[in-house]
Coordinates of C-alpha atoms and ligand atoms in Angstrom, one line a residue:
M3 CA 113.9 90.3 35.9
N4 CA 113.9 87.7 39.0
A5 CA 112.2 87.5 42.2
L6 CA 115.2 89.0 44.0
S7 CA 115.1 92.3 41.9
I8 CA 111.2 92.6 41.9
L9 CA 111.1 92.9 45.7
P10 CA 113.5 95.8 46.2
L11 CA 112.0 97.6 43.1
L12 CA 108.5 97.2 44.6
S13 CA 109.8 98.4 48.1
A14 CA 111.3 101.4 46.5
V15 CA 108.1 102.3 44.8
C16 CA 106.2 101.9 47.9
T17 CA 108.6 103.9 50.1
L18 CA 108.6 106.8 47.6
T19 CA 104.9 106.9 47.3
L20 CA 104.5 107.0 51.2
G21 CA 107.2 109.8 51.2
I22 CA 105.2 111.8 48.7
F23 CA 102.0 111.2 50.5
V24 CA 103.3 112.5 53.8
L25 CA 104.8 115.5 52.0
A26 CA 101.4 116.3 50.2
K27 CA 99.6 116.2 53.6
N28 CA 101.5 119.1 54.9
R29 CA 104.3 120.6 52.8
K30 CA 104.7 123.6 55.1
D31 CA 105.8 121.3 58.0
I32 CA 109.6 120.8 58.0
T33 CA 109.1 117.4 59.9
N34 CA 107.1 116.2 56.8
V35 CA 109.7 117.6 54.4
I36 CA 112.6 115.9 56.0
F37 CA 110.7 112.7 56.4
F38 CA 110.1 112.9 52.5
L39 CA 113.9 113.3 51.9
F40 CA 114.5 110.2 54.2
S41 CA 112.1 108.2 52.2
L42 CA 113.5 109.4 48.9
F43 CA 117.0 108.4 50.0
V44 CA 115.7 105.0 51.2
S45 CA 114.0 104.4 47.9
V46 CA 117.1 105.4 46.0
W47 CA 118.9 102.6 48.0
L48 CA 116.2 100.0 47.5
G49 CA 115.5 100.9 43.8
N50 CA 119.1 100.8 42.8
T51 CA 119.7 97.6 44.6
A52 CA 117.3 96.0 42.0
F53 CA 119.4 97.2 39.2
V54 CA 122.6 95.8 40.8
F55 CA 121.0 92.4 40.9
M56 CA 120.1 92.6 37.4
S57 CA 123.5 93.6 36.1
C58 CA 125.8 91.3 38.0
S59 CA 127.0 90.0 34.6
N60 CA 128.3 93.3 33.5
E61 CA 130.9 94.5 36.2
K62 CA 130.9 98.0 35.0
M63 CA 127.2 98.4 35.1
A64 CA 126.9 96.7 38.5
I65 CA 129.4 99.2 40.0
F66 CA 127.7 102.0 38.4
W67 CA 124.3 101.0 40.0
D68 CA 126.0 100.1 43.4
R69 CA 127.4 103.7 43.5
L70 CA 123.9 105.0 43.1
V71 CA 122.8 102.6 46.0
Y72 CA 125.2 104.5 48.0
F73 CA 123.9 107.9 47.1
G74 CA 120.8 106.9 49.0
V75 CA 122.4 105.0 51.8
I76 CA 124.9 107.8 52.4
F77 CA 122.2 110.5 53.0
I78 CA 120.1 108.1 55.3
P79 CA 122.0 109.2 58.5
P80 CA 121.7 112.9 58.3
T81 CA 118.2 112.9 57.4
C82 CA 117.4 110.2 60.0
Y83 CA 119.1 112.3 62.6
H84 CA 117.4 115.6 61.5
F85 CA 114.1 113.8 61.4
S86 CA 114.6 112.4 64.9
A87 CA 115.5 115.8 66.5
L88 CA 112.5 117.4 64.8
F89 CA 110.0 114.6 65.8
S90 CA 111.0 113.9 69.5
G91 CA 110.4 117.6 70.2
I92 CA 113.8 118.0 72.1
K93 CA 116.2 121.1 71.6
K94 CA 117.8 120.7 68.3
N95 CA 121.5 120.7 67.8
K96 CA 121.9 122.7 64.6
Y97 CA 125.6 122.1 64.3
L98 CA 125.3 118.4 64.5
I99 CA 122.5 118.4 61.9
A100 CA 124.5 120.5 59.6
L101 CA 127.6 118.4 60.2
G102 CA 125.6 115.4 59.3
Y103 CA 124.7 116.7 55.9
I104 CA 128.3 118.1 55.2
I105 CA 129.9 114.6 56.1
S106 CA 127.4 113.0 53.8
T107 CA 128.0 115.2 50.8
F108 CA 131.8 114.5 51.4
F109 CA 131.3 110.7 51.3
F110 CA 129.0 111.1 48.3
A111 CA 131.8 112.8 46.3
I112 CA 134.2 110.1 47.4
S113 CA 131.9 107.3 46.6
R114 CA 132.1 108.2 43.0
T115 CA 135.8 107.1 43.3
D116 CA 137.6 103.7 43.9
L117 CA 138.6 104.9 47.2
F118 CA 135.1 104.2 48.4
V119 CA 134.1 100.9 46.6
S120 CA 135.5 99.1 43.5
Q121 CA 135.5 95.6 41.9
L122 CA 132.7 93.0 42.4
I123 CA 132.4 90.1 44.8
Y124 CA 130.1 87.4 43.5
Y125 CA 127.7 85.5 45.6
P126 CA 125.3 82.7 45.0
W127 CA 122.4 85.2 45.0
G128 CA 124.1 88.0 43.1
C129 CA 127.0 90.4 43.4
H130 CA 128.2 93.4 45.6
T131 CA 130.9 95.9 45.5
K132 CA 134.1 95.7 47.5
A133 CA 134.5 98.3 50.5
H134 CA 137.7 100.4 50.7
L135 CA 139.1 102.8 53.3
F136 CA 136.5 105.5 53.0
H137 CA 133.7 103.0 53.1
N138 CA 135.0 102.1 56.5
L139 CA 135.0 105.6 57.6
F140 CA 131.5 106.0 56.4
V141 CA 130.3 103.0 58.3
L142 CA 131.8 104.5 61.4
S143 CA 130.0 107.8 60.8
F144 CA 126.9 105.9 60.0
A145 CA 127.1 104.1 63.4
F146 CA 127.7 107.4 65.1
F147 CA 124.7 109.3 63.7
I148 CA 122.4 106.3 64.2
T149 CA 123.3 106.2 67.9
L150 CA 122.6 109.8 68.1
V151 CA 119.1 109.3 66.6
F152 CA 118.4 106.7 69.4
I153 CA 119.6 109.2 72.1
N154 CA 117.2 111.8 70.6
L155 CA 114.4 109.5 70.6
A156 CA 115.1 108.1 74.2
K157 CA 115.1 111.8 75.5
G158 CA 111.9 112.6 73.4
L159 CA 110.2 109.5 74.9
K160 CA 111.2 110.6 78.5
K161 CA 109.8 114.2 77.9
S162 CA 106.6 113.6 76.0
T163 CA 103.1 112.4 77.1
G164 CA 100.0 111.1 75.6
I165 CA 99.8 110.7 71.8
Q166 CA 103.2 112.0 71.2
K167 CA 104.7 109.5 73.4
I168 CA 103.0 106.6 71.4
Q169 CA 104.2 108.2 68.2
I170 CA 107.7 108.4 69.4
K171 CA 107.5 104.7 70.5
Y172 CA 106.5 103.9 66.8
I173 CA 109.4 105.9 65.4
L174 CA 111.7 104.1 67.8
V175 CA 110.5 100.7 66.7
A176 CA 110.8 101.8 63.0
F177 CA 114.4 102.8 63.4
I178 CA 115.4 99.8 65.4
I179 CA 114.1 97.7 62.3
L180 CA 115.8 100.1 60.0
G181 CA 119.0 99.2 62.2
F182 CA 118.9 95.7 60.7
G183 CA 119.8 97.3 57.5
V184 CA 123.4 97.7 58.6
F185 CA 123.7 94.0 57.8
G186 CA 123.4 95.1 54.2
F187 CA 127.0 96.3 54.5
L188 CA 128.3 92.8 55.3
P189 CA 128.5 91.7 51.6
A190 CA 130.9 94.7 50.8
Y191 CA 133.4 92.9 53.3
G192 CA 133.1 89.5 51.6
I193 CA 130.5 88.1 54.0
N194 CA 127.9 86.0 52.3
L195 CA 124.5 87.3 53.7
Y196 CA 121.3 86.8 51.7
P197 CA 120.2 90.3 50.9
F198 CA 116.8 90.7 52.5
T199 CA 118.0 93.6 54.7
Y200 CA 116.5 96.2 52.3
L201 CA 113.2 95.1 53.5
A202 CA 114.0 96.9 56.8
G203 CA 113.9 100.2 55.0
L204 CA 110.5 99.6 53.5
I205 CA 109.1 98.5 57.0
A206 CA 110.6 101.6 58.7
V207 CA 109.0 103.8 56.2
V208 CA 105.5 102.2 56.6
I209 CA 105.7 102.5 60.3
I210 CA 106.8 106.1 60.4
T211 CA 104.2 107.1 57.8
Y212 CA 101.5 105.5 60.0
A213 CA 102.9 107.3 63.2
I214 CA 102.9 110.7 61.5
L215 CA 99.5 110.5 59.7
R216 CA 97.4 108.5 62.3
H217 CA 96.3 110.2 65.5
H218 CA 94.6 107.2 66.9
L219 CA 97.5 105.0 66.7
M220 CA 97.0 101.2 66.9
N221 CA 98.9 99.2 69.4
I222 CA 102.6 99.0 68.5
K223 CA 102.4 95.4 69.4
V224 CA 99.8 94.6 66.6
I225 CA 102.1 96.4 64.1
T226 CA 105.3 94.7 65.1
T227 CA 103.6 91.3 65.2
E228 CA 102.2 91.9 61.7
I229 CA 105.4 93.2 60.4
F230 CA 107.4 90.3 61.6
S231 CA 104.8 87.7 60.3
I232 CA 104.8 89.3 57.0
L233 CA 108.6 89.4 56.9
V234 CA 108.9 85.7 57.7
S235 CA 106.3 84.9 55.1
L236 CA 108.0 87.0 52.6
V237 CA 111.6 85.3 53.3
L238 CA 109.8 81.8 53.0
L239 CA 108.0 82.9 49.8
I240 CA 111.4 84.0 48.2
N241 CA 113.1 80.8 49.5
A242 CA 110.3 78.9 47.7
L243 CA 110.6 80.8 44.6
L244 CA 114.4 80.2 44.4
S245 CA 114.1 76.5 45.0
K246 CA 116.2 74.4 42.7
S247 CA 113.9 71.4 42.4
L248 CA 110.2 70.8 42.1
N249 CA 110.3 68.8 45.4
N250 CA 112.1 71.5 47.1
F251 CA 109.7 74.0 45.7
I252 CA 106.6 71.9 47.0
L253 CA 108.2 71.7 50.4
N254 CA 109.2 75.3 50.8
F255 CA 106.0 76.6 49.5
S256 CA 103.9 74.4 51.8
L257 CA 106.2 75.7 54.7
F258 CA 105.2 79.2 53.4
L259 CA 101.6 78.6 53.4
A260 CA 101.5 76.9 56.8
I261 CA 103.5 79.7 58.4
S262 CA 101.3 82.4 56.7
F263 CA 98.3 80.6 58.0
F264 CA 99.4 80.7 61.6
S265 CA 100.7 84.2 61.2
V266 CA 97.1 85.3 60.5
L267 CA 96.0 83.5 63.6
L268 CA 98.5 85.0 65.7
I269 CA 97.7 88.6 64.4
R270 CA 94.2 88.0 65.1
S271 CA 94.7 86.9 68.7
V272 CA 97.0 89.8 69.4
L273 CA 94.4 92.2 67.8
K274 CA 91.7 90.8 70.0
E275 CA 93.9 91.1 73.1
V276 CA 94.9 94.7 72.4
K277 CA 91.2 95.6 71.8
T278 CA 90.1 94.0 75.2
R279 CA 93.0 95.9 76.8
E280 CA 92.0 99.2 75.1
E281 CA 88.4 98.8 76.1
L282 CA 89.6 98.0 79.7
A283 CA 91.8 101.1 79.7
A284 CA 88.9 103.4 78.4
L285 CA 86.5 102.1 81.1
T286 CA 89.2 102.6 83.8
E287 CA 89.8 106.1 82.7
K288 CA 85.9 106.8 82.7
L289 CA 85.5 105.2 86.2
Q290 CA 88.4 107.4 87.4
A291 CA 86.8 110.5 86.1
A292 CA 83.5 109.7 87.5
N293 CA 85.2 108.9 90.8
E294 CA 86.7 112.4 90.9
D295 CA 83.5 114.0 90.1
L296 CA 82.0 112.2 93.0
K297 CA 84.7 113.3 95.3
K298 CA 84.2 116.8 94.2
L299 CA 80.4 116.6 94.8
D300 CA 80.9 115.1 98.2
K301 CA 83.2 117.9 99.2
A302 CA 80.9 120.6 98.0
K303 CA 78.1 118.8 99.8
S304 CA 80.2 118.8 103.1
E305 CA 81.0 122.5 102.6
F306 CA 77.4 123.2 102.2
I307 CA 76.4 121.4 105.2
S308 CA 79.2 123.2 107.2
I309 CA 78.1 126.6 106.2
A310 CA 74.3 126.0 106.6
S311 CA 74.9 124.5 110.0
H312 CA 76.8 127.4 111.2
Q313 CA 74.1 129.7 110.0
L314 CA 71.6 127.8 111.9
R315 CA 73.3 127.5 115.1
T316 CA 73.3 131.2 116.1
P317 CA 69.5 132.0 115.7
L318 CA 68.8 128.5 117.3
S319 CA 70.7 129.4 120.5
I320 CA 69.0 132.8 120.6
I321 CA 65.5 131.0 120.4
K322 CA 66.5 128.6 123.1
G323 CA 67.8 131.4 125.3
F324 CA 64.7 133.5 125.0
A325 CA 62.4 130.7 125.5
S326 CA 64.1 129.7 128.7
M327 CA 64.1 133.4 130.0
L328 CA 60.5 133.5 129.3
E329 CA 59.6 130.4 131.0
E330 CA 61.7 131.5 134.0
G331 CA 59.5 134.8 134.2
S332 CA 62.4 137.1 133.3
Y333 CA 59.8 139.1 131.3
G334 CA 56.9 138.7 133.6
Q335 CA 54.9 135.8 135.0
M336 CA 53.8 133.1 132.5
N337 CA 50.6 131.0 132.9
E338 CA 51.2 127.0 133.1
K339 CA 49.9 126.6 129.4
A340 CA 52.5 129.2 128.2
K341 CA 55.3 127.6 130.3
D342 CA 54.5 124.1 128.9
I343 CA 54.7 125.6 125.3
L344 CA 57.9 127.3 126.1
G345 CA 59.3 124.1 127.5
K346 CA 58.3 122.4 124.2
I347 CA 60.2 125.2 122.3
G348 CA 63.3 124.6 124.5
S349 CA 63.4 120.8 123.9
S350 CA 62.6 121.2 120.2
S351 CA 65.7 123.6 120.0
D352 CA 67.8 121.0 122.0
R353 CA 67.1 118.3 119.3
L354 CA 67.6 120.7 116.5
T355 CA 71.1 121.7 118.0
R356 CA 72.0 118.0 118.4
L357 CA 71.2 117.5 114.7
I358 CA 73.2 120.5 113.7
N359 CA 76.1 119.3 115.7
D360 CA 75.9 115.9 114.1
L361 CA 75.9 117.7 110.6
L362 CA 78.9 119.8 111.7
D363 CA 80.7 116.7 113.0
L364 CA 80.0 115.0 109.8
S365 CA 81.5 117.8 107.6
R366 CA 84.4 118.1 110.0
M367 CA 85.2 114.4 109.9
E368 CA 85.0 114.4 106.1
G369 CA 87.2 117.2 105.8
G370 CA 89.7 115.7 108.4
R371 CA 89.0 118.7 110.6
M372 CA 87.7 116.7 113.6
K373 CA 89.7 117.7 116.7
F374 CA 89.8 115.6 119.8
E375 CA 90.6 116.8 123.4
W376 CA 91.9 113.9 125.2
E377 CA 91.5 113.4 129.0
F378 CA 91.1 110.6 131.4
I379 CA 87.4 110.5 132.7
K380 CA 85.4 108.1 134.8
M381 CA 83.1 106.4 132.3
D382 CA 80.2 105.8 135.1
E383 CA 80.1 109.4 135.9
L384 CA 79.7 110.4 132.2
V385 CA 76.9 107.9 131.7
Q386 CA 75.2 109.0 135.0
S387 CA 75.1 112.5 133.8
V388 CA 73.5 111.5 130.5
V389 CA 70.9 109.3 132.3
E390 CA 70.0 112.2 134.6
E391 CA 69.5 114.4 131.7
L392 CA 67.3 112.1 129.8
A393 CA 65.2 110.5 132.6
P394 CA 62.5 113.1 132.5
Q395 CA 62.0 112.4 128.8
A396 CA 61.6 108.7 129.4
E397 CA 59.3 109.5 132.3
K398 CA 57.1 111.9 130.3
K399 CA 56.8 109.0 127.7
G400 CA 55.8 106.5 130.5
V401 CA 58.8 104.3 129.5
N402 CA 60.4 102.2 132.5
F403 CA 64.0 103.7 132.7
K404 CA 66.6 101.8 134.6
W405 CA 70.3 102.6 135.2
L406 CA 72.5 99.6 136.4
N407 CA 76.1 100.7 137.2
Q408 CA 78.2 97.6 137.6
T409 CA 81.6 99.1 137.4
P410 CA 84.6 98.8 139.8
E411 CA 85.4 101.7 142.0
K412 CA 87.8 103.3 139.5
M413 CA 87.2 102.8 135.9
Y414 CA 88.9 105.4 133.8
V415 CA 88.9 105.8 130.1
R416 CA 90.7 107.9 127.8
A417 CA 88.4 110.0 125.8
D418 CA 87.2 113.4 124.5
K419 CA 84.5 113.9 127.1
E420 CA 82.1 116.1 124.9
K421 CA 82.3 113.7 122.0
L422 CA 81.8 110.5 124.1
R423 CA 79.0 112.1 126.0
Q424 CA 77.3 112.9 122.5
V425 CA 77.6 109.1 121.6
V426 CA 76.0 108.0 125.0
M427 CA 73.4 110.5 124.6
N428 CA 72.6 109.4 121.2
L429 CA 72.2 105.9 122.1
I430 CA 70.0 106.5 125.1
D431 CA 67.8 109.0 123.4
N432 CA 67.3 106.7 120.5
A433 CA 66.3 103.9 122.9
I434 CA 63.7 106.2 124.4
K435 CA 62.7 107.5 121.0
Y436 CA 62.2 104.1 119.5
T437 CA 60.4 102.5 122.4
P438 CA 56.8 103.3 122.4
K439 CA 56.2 101.5 125.6
G440 CA 58.0 99.1 127.8
F441 CA 61.4 99.7 129.3
V442 CA 64.9 101.2 128.5
E443 CA 67.8 99.7 130.5
V444 CA 71.3 101.2 130.6
K445 CA 74.0 99.0 132.0
L446 CA 77.8 99.6 132.4
V447 CA 80.2 96.8 133.2
K448 CA 83.9 96.1 132.8
T449 CA 84.7 93.1 130.5
P450 CA 87.4 90.5 131.1
E451 CA 89.3 92.0 128.2
N452 CA 89.5 95.3 130.2
M453 CA 87.0 97.2 128.4
A454 CA 84.2 99.5 129.6
R455 CA 81.1 98.1 127.9
L456 CA 78.0 100.1 127.9
A457 CA 74.6 98.3 127.0
V458 CA 71.6 100.2 126.2
K459 CA 68.7 97.7 125.9
D460 CA 65.0 98.5 124.9
S461 CA 61.8 96.8 124.5
G462 CA 61.0 99.0 121.4
I463 CA 60.5 98.6 117.7
G464 CA 63.5 96.4 117.1
M465 CA 65.3 95.7 113.8
D466 CA 66.0 93.0 111.3
Q467 CA 69.5 91.9 110.2
E468 CA 69.4 94.0 107.1
E469 CA 68.6 97.2 109.2
I470 CA 71.3 96.3 111.7
N471 CA 73.8 96.2 108.9
M472 CA 73.0 99.5 107.4
I473 CA 72.1 101.9 110.2
F474 CA 75.7 102.8 111.0
G475 CA 76.0 104.3 107.4
K476 CA 75.7 107.8 106.6
F477 CA 72.2 109.3 106.6
M478 CA 70.8 105.7 107.2
R479 CA 67.6 105.1 108.9
G480 CA 65.5 102.1 109.5
K481 CA 62.8 101.1 107.1
K482 CA 59.7 102.4 109.0
V483 CA 61.5 105.0 111.0
P484 CA 61.1 108.0 108.6
R485 CA 57.3 107.8 108.5
L486 CA 57.0 107.4 112.4
W487 CA 59.6 109.7 113.7
T488 CA 60.0 112.6 111.0
E489 CA 62.8 114.3 112.9
G490 CA 66.3 112.8 112.6
V491 CA 68.3 112.2 109.5
G492 CA 70.3 108.9 110.5
L493 CA 73.6 110.6 111.1
G494 CA 73.9 109.9 114.9
L495 CA 75.2 106.2 114.7
Y496 CA 77.4 107.2 111.8
V497 CA 79.1 109.9 113.9
A498 CA 79.1 107.6 116.9
R499 CA 81.1 104.8 115.0
K500 CA 83.6 107.3 113.8
I501 CA 84.1 108.9 117.1
L502 CA 84.4 105.3 118.7
E503 CA 87.0 104.4 116.0
E504 CA 89.1 107.4 117.3
H505 CA 88.8 106.0 120.8
K506 CA 90.1 102.7 119.8
G507 CA 86.6 101.4 120.7
N508 CA 83.4 99.9 119.0
V509 CA 79.9 100.4 118.8
W510 CA 77.4 97.8 117.5
A511 CA 73.7 96.8 117.6
E512 CA 71.8 93.4 118.3
S513 CA 68.2 92.7 118.0
E514 CA 66.0 89.7 117.9
G515 CA 64.1 91.2 115.0
E516 CA 61.2 93.8 114.4
G517 CA 59.1 94.5 117.4
K518 CA 61.4 92.7 119.7
G519 CA 63.5 95.4 121.0
S520 CA 67.2 95.9 120.5
T521 CA 70.4 96.4 122.4
F522 CA 73.2 99.0 121.4
F523 CA 76.7 98.3 122.8
V524 CA 79.7 100.7 123.2
E525 CA 83.1 99.3 124.1
I526 CA 86.1 101.5 125.0
P527 CA 89.5 100.5 126.7
V528 CA 89.8 100.9 130.4
Y529 CA 93.1 102.5 131.7
Ligands
ADP608 P1 68.2 108.8 113.5 O1 67.8 108.5 114.9 O2 68.4 110.4 113.4 O3 67.4 108.2 112.5 P2 70.7 107.4 114.1 O4 71.9 107.4 113.3 O5 70.8 107.7 115.5 O6 69.7 108.5 113.3 O7 70.0 106.0 113.8 C1 69.9 105.4 112.7 C2 68.7 104.4 112.6 O8 68.9 103.3 113.4 C3 67.4 104.9 113.1 O9 66.8 105.7 112.2 C4 66.7 103.7 113.4 O10 66.1 103.1 112.4 C5 67.7 102.8 114.0 N1 67.9 102.8 115.4 C6 68.6 103.4 116.2 N2 68.4 103.2 117.6 C7 67.5 102.2 117.6 C8 66.7 101.6 118.7 N3 67.0 101.8 120.0 N4 65.8 100.7 118.3 C9 65.4 100.5 117.0 N5 66.1 101.1 115.9 C10 67.0 102.0 116.2

């Protein structure tokens, strides 16, 4: 017994053990049964190869064992094809499967005669039988069925997803490696090739076993790197063991050790890389899921706001309507105190209506349902009307309210009148609201860039840079604001920015700092 025959024998034992193992796992599953048959034929091929190597000196014996090698080899194509059809989950072609087994049975019968192989060819590493006519035909049918195997797997790969896809990738790699086994035919045609091809059989069976049994498959990259490293080391080891002189042996063995050492380093680095990638992929998946959840939550919130706002609007307009009818004396004369209170009810309902409108705008914007009715309007007229509406409020508060219209005669902008009015209203209302004493100045100019610019300046509470940066966000209010002015939710400026974006305009704020007043600007193109 020499190194050349130990290896195929060991490979045969391994292959058969794996086959039995897979079968024992699930004897009722036809895929496992066919895989067992496949591994059985591979081990027949490998095991008998060892006996051919051992009996080269006795031609009769060598031919006897080589015909047994072919018993295994001949049945590899049909079992491979059958297995690939089952595993890739595509529609099976029963006739082709049956044809594979029939053809192989025929070749098996022929392989017992000299029409298939006969005589021995001797090589430095051992011997091989010589191919004849039916051997050539067998090689053709072998190529045909192996091609079909790859077609099956490619189809399966396209169709499958998730874990099955990964499994098929494994099987594909296994069969590509098995494909190298065809070089094992070359010595039958007088070509001197060192017979390490049988390792391909063992490797393929190892990979497929792994793919069938493991559900959390390791990255195929690691497996292939490992296999090729082991393969290279093994070939170098055989080479060393077959060295003719001690010097040669030392040289070859050192080479084997060095390559094995670097192989281990390589495998480790690949493992590390794969692990990092897998961790990253898992994290990305989690993030995506979290993002989806957030989106759903946001949608639910928008819908809730929309429904609640609609429900609030109707009773609110009834309250406002009756309050003003009472104030006007439609139900009998009211005294001054009662009128004052009714006025307060009216303005509180106005503020609530504005808030509800902001909430409705928000949910419309987020649902992409905000509609704009475009028209050309005179900007100064629009501002003027807001100023007139809010002047009493400023006056009541004792704030000095100025309106400086510095626009040319005709300054038209293209806008949704109601929405732009809402923005201007919000800015001036804020300026009055956030200015305890002092002034509010509203100025409208045309800039050299042909924009209508509205500046609402006040001497109120002012803002620091941090506040300026955040107040245009959704539900964002200044730091002290919520305590001092409880009404308001921090939506007005957010909605204003969105509306201005649609108008191809801009809105921004400036302030010297807390307590130093602020100026809010709106710019919109002039037509
Ligand atoms: P709300 O007024 O309901 O809080 P807005 O979106 O209109 O919502 O304003 C957001 C925040 O911007 C306010 O809470 C306030 O902190 C700040 N702000 C707006 N206008 C002024 C202003 N004229 N002076 C100081 N701070 C202001």
